[in-house]
Every structure is written in structure tokens, then in C-alpha cells.
Tab-separated table of N, CA and C in Angstrom:
chain	number	residue	atom	x	y	z
G	989	MET	N	192.495	181.472	74.742
G	989	MET	CA	192.452	180.453	75.797
G	989	MET	C	192.770	179.136	75.297
G	990	ALA	N	193.908	178.466	75.813
G	990	ALA	CA	194.297	177.261	75.581
G	990	ALA	C	193.975	176.208	76.706
G	991	VAL	N	194.128	174.894	76.219
G	991	VAL	CA	193.922	173.989	77.224
G	991	VAL	C	195.113	173.115	77.463
G	992	ASP	N	195.604	172.864	78.550
G	992	ASP	CA	196.653	171.953	78.866
G	992	ASP	C	196.190	170.583	78.641
G	993	LYS	N	196.968	169.682	78.022
G	993	LYS	CA	196.688	168.279	77.762
G	993	LYS	C	197.700	167.502	78.677
G	994	ILE	N	197.181	166.503	79.299
G	994	ILE	CA	198.106	165.730	80.124
G	994	ILE	C	197.821	164.288	79.542
G	995	THR	N	198.744	163.519	79.416
G	995	THR	CA	198.568	162.249	78.819
G	995	THR	C	198.915	161.192	80.121
G	996	LEU	N	198.055	160.290	80.230
G	996	LEU	CA	197.921	159.397	81.503
G	996	LEU	C	197.632	157.977	80.770
G	997	ASP	N	198.599	157.121	80.545
G	997	ASP	CA	198.358	155.719	80.155
G	997	ASP	C	197.537	155.758	78.822
G	998	LYS	N	198.197	156.410	77.600
G	998	LYS	CA	197.452	156.616	76.434
G	998	LYS	C	196.159	157.323	76.447
G	999	THR	N	195.745	157.982	77.522
G	999	THR	CA	194.568	158.801	77.486
G	999	THR	C	194.901	160.304	77.775
G	1000	THR	N	194.188	161.061	76.987
G	1000	THR	CA	194.483	162.452	77.004
G	1000	THR	C	193.587	163.109	78.002
G	1001	VAL	N	194.005	163.956	78.881
G	1001	VAL	CA	193.048	164.600	79.768
G	1001	VAL	C	193.087	166.081	79.506
G	1002	ASP	N	192.120	166.795	79.391
G	1002	ASP	CA	192.164	168.171	79.138
G	1002	ASP	C	192.045	168.869	80.511
G	1003	LYS	N	192.966	169.979	80.772
G	1003	LYS	CA	192.891	170.630	82.083
G	1003	LYS	C	192.737	172.134	81.829
G	1004	VAL	N	192.107	172.715	82.730
G	1004	VAL	CA	191.806	174.119	82.512
G	1004	VAL	C	192.078	174.868	83.801
G	1005	THR	N	192.663	175.946	83.721
G	1005	THR	CA	192.988	176.932	84.915
G	1005	THR	C	192.179	178.049	84.864
G	1006	TRP	N	192.135	178.748	85.985
G	1006	TRP	CA	191.363	179.940	86.329
G	1006	TRP	C	191.793	181.131	85.311
G	1007	ASP	N	193.104	181.206	85.182
G	1007	ASP	CA	193.508	182.251	84.130
G	1007	ASP	C	193.133	181.837	82.815
G	1008	ARG	N	193.030	180.566	82.553
G	1008	ARG	CA	192.879	180.281	80.962
G	1008	ARG	C	191.157	180.664	80.823
G	1009	VAL	N	190.349	180.645	81.588
G	1009	VAL	CA	189.126	181.096	81.396
G	1009	VAL	C	188.607	182.468	81.763
G	1010	GLY	N	189.768	183.247	81.859
G	1010	GLY	CA	189.689	184.717	82.025
G	1010	GLY	C	189.262	185.116	83.475
G	1011	ARG	N	189.736	184.245	84.495
G	1011	ARG	CA	189.450	184.594	85.870
G	1011	ARG	C	187.995	185.139	86.041
G	1012	VAL	N	187.118	184.333	85.542
G	1012	VAL	CA	185.761	184.858	85.715
G	1012	VAL	C	185.363	184.830	87.208
G	1013	THR	N	184.433	185.654	87.408
G	1013	THR	CA	183.895	185.965	88.993
G	1013	THR	C	182.650	185.418	89.346
G	1014	GLU	N	181.899	185.199	88.307
G	1014	GLU	CA	180.490	184.755	88.641
G	1014	GLU	C	180.238	183.465	87.946
G	1015	PRO	N	179.374	182.524	88.640
G	1015	PRO	CA	179.068	181.281	88.072
G	1015	PRO	C	178.168	181.648	86.625
G	1016	GLY	N	178.281	180.614	85.812
G	1016	GLY	CA	177.654	180.712	84.473
G	1016	GLY	C	178.140	179.913	83.521
G	1017	ARG	N	177.531	180.151	82.288
G	1017	ARG	CA	178.025	179.592	81.103
G	1017	ARG	C	178.686	180.476	80.117
G	1018	TYR	N	179.918	180.123	79.886
G	1018	TYR	CA	180.834	180.923	79.295
G	1018	TYR	C	181.286	180.297	77.863
G	1019	MET	N	181.496	181.183	76.820
G	1019	MET	CA	181.935	180.743	75.558
G	1019	MET	C	183.502	180.340	75.696
G	1020	TYR	N	183.869	179.142	75.408
G	1020	TYR	CA	185.222	178.851	75.474
G	1020	TYR	C	185.893	178.579	74.046
G	1021	THR	N	187.037	178.214	74.029
G	1021	THR	CA	187.489	178.026	72.674
G	1021	THR	C	186.920	176.967	71.631
G	1022	PHE	N	186.068	175.924	72.258
G	1022	PHE	CA	185.694	174.972	71.298
G	1022	PHE	C	184.305	174.700	71.625
G	1023	GLY	N	183.575	175.536	72.476
G	1023	GLY	CA	182.200	175.327	72.984
G	1023	GLY	C	182.019	176.181	74.290
G	1024	TRP	N	180.950	175.806	74.888
G	1024	TRP	CA	180.430	176.513	76.040
G	1024	TRP	C	180.960	175.726	77.204
G	1025	LEU	N	181.344	176.531	78.222
G	1025	LEU	CA	181.841	176.008	79.679
G	1025	LEU	C	181.137	176.519	80.687
G	1026	THR	N	180.278	175.625	81.472
G	1026	THR	CA	179.604	175.884	82.528
G	1026	THR	C	180.525	175.912	83.733
G	1027	ILE	N	180.520	176.924	84.571
G	1027	ILE	CA	181.400	177.104	85.889
G	1027	ILE	C	180.459	177.362	86.915
G	1028	THR	N	180.545	176.569	88.083
G	1028	THR	CA	179.670	176.647	89.230
G	1028	THR	C	180.220	177.642	90.352
G	1029	ALA	N	179.497	177.830	91.300
G	1029	ALA	CA	179.906	178.669	92.484
G	1029	ALA	C	181.016	177.897	93.084
G	1030	GLY	N	180.735	176.636	93.171
G	1030	GLY	CA	181.783	175.463	93.884
G	1030	GLY	C	182.952	175.620	93.091
G	1031	ASP	N	182.982	175.724	91.851
G	1031	ASP	CA	184.273	175.715	90.997
G	1031	ASP	C	184.996	177.004	91.412
G	1032	LEU	N	184.205	178.270	91.442
G	1032	LEU	CA	184.798	179.500	91.627
G	1032	LEU	C	185.445	179.443	93.155
G	1033	GLU	N	184.809	178.856	94.245
G	1033	GLU	CA	185.297	178.942	95.467
G	1033	GLU	C	186.473	178.204	95.678
G	1034	ILE	N	186.815	177.212	94.840
G	1034	ILE	CA	187.958	176.326	94.772
G	1034	ILE	C	189.102	177.150	94.023
G	1035	TRP	N	188.738	177.991	93.035
G	1035	TRP	CA	189.874	178.720	92.550
G	1035	TRP	C	190.252	179.838	93.460
G	1036	LYS	N	189.238	180.399	94.209
G	1036	LYS	CA	189.665	181.369	95.272
G	1036	LYS	C	190.534	181.081	96.109
G	1037	LEU	N	190.354	179.735	96.755
G	1037	LEU	CA	191.189	179.134	97.731
G	1037	LEU	C	192.515	178.787	97.088
G	1038	TYR	N	192.506	178.261	95.786
G	1038	TYR	CA	193.798	177.633	95.354
G	1038	TYR	C	193.761	178.150	93.756
G	1039	PRO	N	194.061	179.443	93.680
G	1039	PRO	CA	194.119	179.999	92.225
G	1039	PRO	C	194.924	179.372	91.092
G	1040	GLN	N	195.753	178.443	91.442
G	1040	GLN	CA	196.540	177.694	90.412
G	1040	GLN	C	196.024	176.371	90.049
G	1041	ALA	N	194.783	175.973	90.697
G	1041	ALA	CA	194.154	174.643	90.619
G	1041	ALA	C	193.774	174.615	89.078
G	1042	ALA	N	193.970	173.365	88.611
G	1042	ALA	CA	193.665	173.018	87.171
G	1042	ALA	C	192.586	171.899	87.396
G	1043	PHE	N	191.520	172.095	86.729
G	1043	PHE	CA	190.308	171.215	86.612
G	1043	PHE	C	190.402	170.421	85.416
G	1044	THR	N	189.799	168.997	85.465
G	1044	THR	CA	189.643	168.366	84.395
G	1044	THR	C	188.457	168.962	83.502
G	1045	LEU	N	188.526	169.029	82.303
G	1045	LEU	CA	187.504	169.571	81.392
G	1045	LEU	C	186.629	168.290	80.862
G	1046	LEU	N	185.362	168.308	81.197
G	1046	LEU	CA	184.499	167.125	80.905
G	1046	LEU	C	183.426	167.554	80.013
G	1047	ALA	N	183.226	166.706	78.786
G	1047	ALA	CA	182.390	166.969	78.134
G	1047	ALA	C	180.978	166.694	78.503
G	1048	GLN	N	179.694	167.353	78.406
G	1048	GLN	CA	178.356	166.736	78.904
G	1048	GLN	C	177.601	166.818	77.614
G	1049	PRO	N	176.823	165.911	77.542
G	1049	PRO	CA	175.885	165.616	76.429
G	1049	PRO	C	174.965	166.835	76.142
G	1050	GLY	N	174.861	167.291	74.982
G	1050	GLY	CA	174.016	168.350	74.727
G	1050	GLY	C	172.632	167.825	74.338
G	1051	GLY	N	171.706	168.685	74.027
G	1051	GLY	CA	170.433	168.327	73.645
G	1051	GLY	C	170.364	167.683	72.208
G	1052	PRO	N	169.355	167.219	71.889
G	1052	PRO	CA	169.267	166.552	70.406
G	1052	PRO	C	169.670	167.527	69.139
G	1053	ASP	N	169.475	168.795	69.448
G	1053	ASP	CA	169.939	169.458	68.343
G	1053	ASP	C	171.450	169.973	68.410
G	1054	ALA	N	172.050	169.591	69.547
G	1054	ALA	CA	173.405	170.052	69.783
G	1054	ALA	C	174.490	168.949	69.244
G	1055	SER	N	175.473	169.504	68.471
G	1055	SER	CA	176.390	168.522	68.128
G	1055	SER	C	177.397	168.101	69.228
G	1056	LEU	N	178.011	166.947	69.239
G	1056	LEU	CA	178.849	166.328	70.232
G	1056	LEU	C	179.916	167.156	70.641
G	1057	GLY	N	180.110	167.601	71.924
G	1057	GLY	CA	181.457	168.157	72.464
G	1057	GLY	C	181.131	169.685	72.527
G	1058	GLU	N	179.883	170.240	72.534
G	1058	GLU	CA	179.727	171.690	72.604
G	1058	GLU	C	179.675	172.289	73.882
G	1059	GLU	N	179.200	171.197	74.748
G	1059	GLU	CA	178.924	171.720	76.250
G	1059	GLU	C	179.977	171.084	77.136
G	1060	PHE	N	180.632	172.015	78.056
G	1060	PHE	CA	181.619	171.225	79.066
G	1060	PHE	C	181.296	171.819	80.336
G	1061	HIS	N	181.696	171.028	81.317
G	1061	HIS	CA	181.921	171.626	82.544
G	1061	HIS	C	183.305	170.994	83.137
G	1062	LEU	N	183.444	171.446	84.645
G	1062	LEU	CA	184.750	171.235	85.246
G	1062	LEU	C	184.495	170.007	86.110
G	1063	GLY	N	185.523	169.047	86.011
G	1063	GLY	CA	185.355	167.870	86.926
G	1063	GLY	C	186.407	167.829	88.125
G	1064	THR	N	187.141	166.816	88.361
G	1064	THR	CA	187.997	167.018	89.432
G	1064	THR	C	189.090	167.967	89.195
G	1065	PHE	N	189.896	168.284	90.301
G	1065	PHE	CA	191.012	169.282	90.244
G	1065	PHE	C	192.243	168.962	91.064
G	1066	ASP	N	193.161	169.524	90.556
G	1066	ASP	CA	194.517	169.419	91.081
G	1066	ASP	C	194.942	170.838	91.581
G	1067	VAL	N	195.155	170.829	92.954
G	1067	VAL	CA	195.455	172.223	93.425
G	1067	VAL	C	196.928	172.591	93.317
G	1068	ALA	N	197.873	171.643	92.761
G	1068	ALA	CA	199.215	172.097	92.541
G	1068	ALA	C	199.567	171.412	91.351
G	1069	PRO	N	199.182	171.753	90.024
G	1069	PRO	CA	199.278	170.983	88.825
G	1069	PRO	C	200.797	170.948	88.426
G	1070	GLY	N	201.639	171.832	88.912
G	1070	GLY	CA	203.000	171.981	88.365
G	1070	GLY	C	203.918	171.294	89.404
G	1071	ALA	N	203.490	170.840	90.587
G	1071	ALA	CA	204.309	170.314	91.775
G	1071	ALA	C	204.711	168.963	91.388
G	1072	PRO	N	205.769	168.512	91.906
G	1072	PRO	CA	206.229	167.133	91.776
G	1072	PRO	C	205.355	166.216	92.606
G	1073	PRO	N	205.080	164.989	92.314
G	1073	PRO	CA	204.244	164.087	93.114
G	1073	PRO	C	204.596	164.011	94.559
G	1074	PHE	N	203.714	164.162	95.474
G	1074	PHE	CA	203.932	163.882	96.921
G	1074	PHE	C	204.223	162.428	97.261
G	1075	THR	N	205.401	162.434	98.027
G	1075	THR	CA	205.748	160.962	98.629
G	1075	THR	C	205.935	161.168	100.040
G	1076	THR	N	205.747	160.002	100.652
G	1076	THR	CA	205.934	159.804	102.264
G	1076	THR	C	207.160	158.786	102.324
G	1077	HIS	N	207.750	158.927	103.514
G	1077	HIS	CA	208.709	157.870	103.727
G	1077	HIS	C	208.464	157.232	105.025
């Protein structure tokens, strides 16, 4: 399982898709390539409506015994990550 990296103004943003997390079907805490990823029922609903959606991967602080970056959750999402930007005239 890999993570797409998108660079925005010298900031790297990690994006993850449903395919990359194995198309999980239940909310829960899953082992991911570099730590634990928590997926909520709401995240799954978005993926059911928009299977190609890409979520921003966010690190969440762990407990005092956890090392930095072991726990992740999904943030904002893009429903058409490969599409050109939408413009109006």
C-alpha cells in the first residue's frame, strides 16, 4: 500500500484512496504501511459515493508511550483527484 504525495507550495500532502487501503468495508483501526489508520463510517460512506476519492492523511497524536506519527486518520477529500481543475467562464 503506497501513499500519493502532492506538493503544494513547498508542502507535501499525503493522499490515500480506497484502493490503497484495501477497499475496507467496516470502520475501524487498520495497520497501514507506516502505522495505524483509523477509518470512520463517514469516510466509508464517502468512498461508497465516490470510489476514486482521495483523502488527506493526517497524523494524530498518540499516547505518551507512542512514537510520533504512528496513528493516522483521514481528513479532507477530493472526489476527482486526477481531474483537471474546474473553471467557470
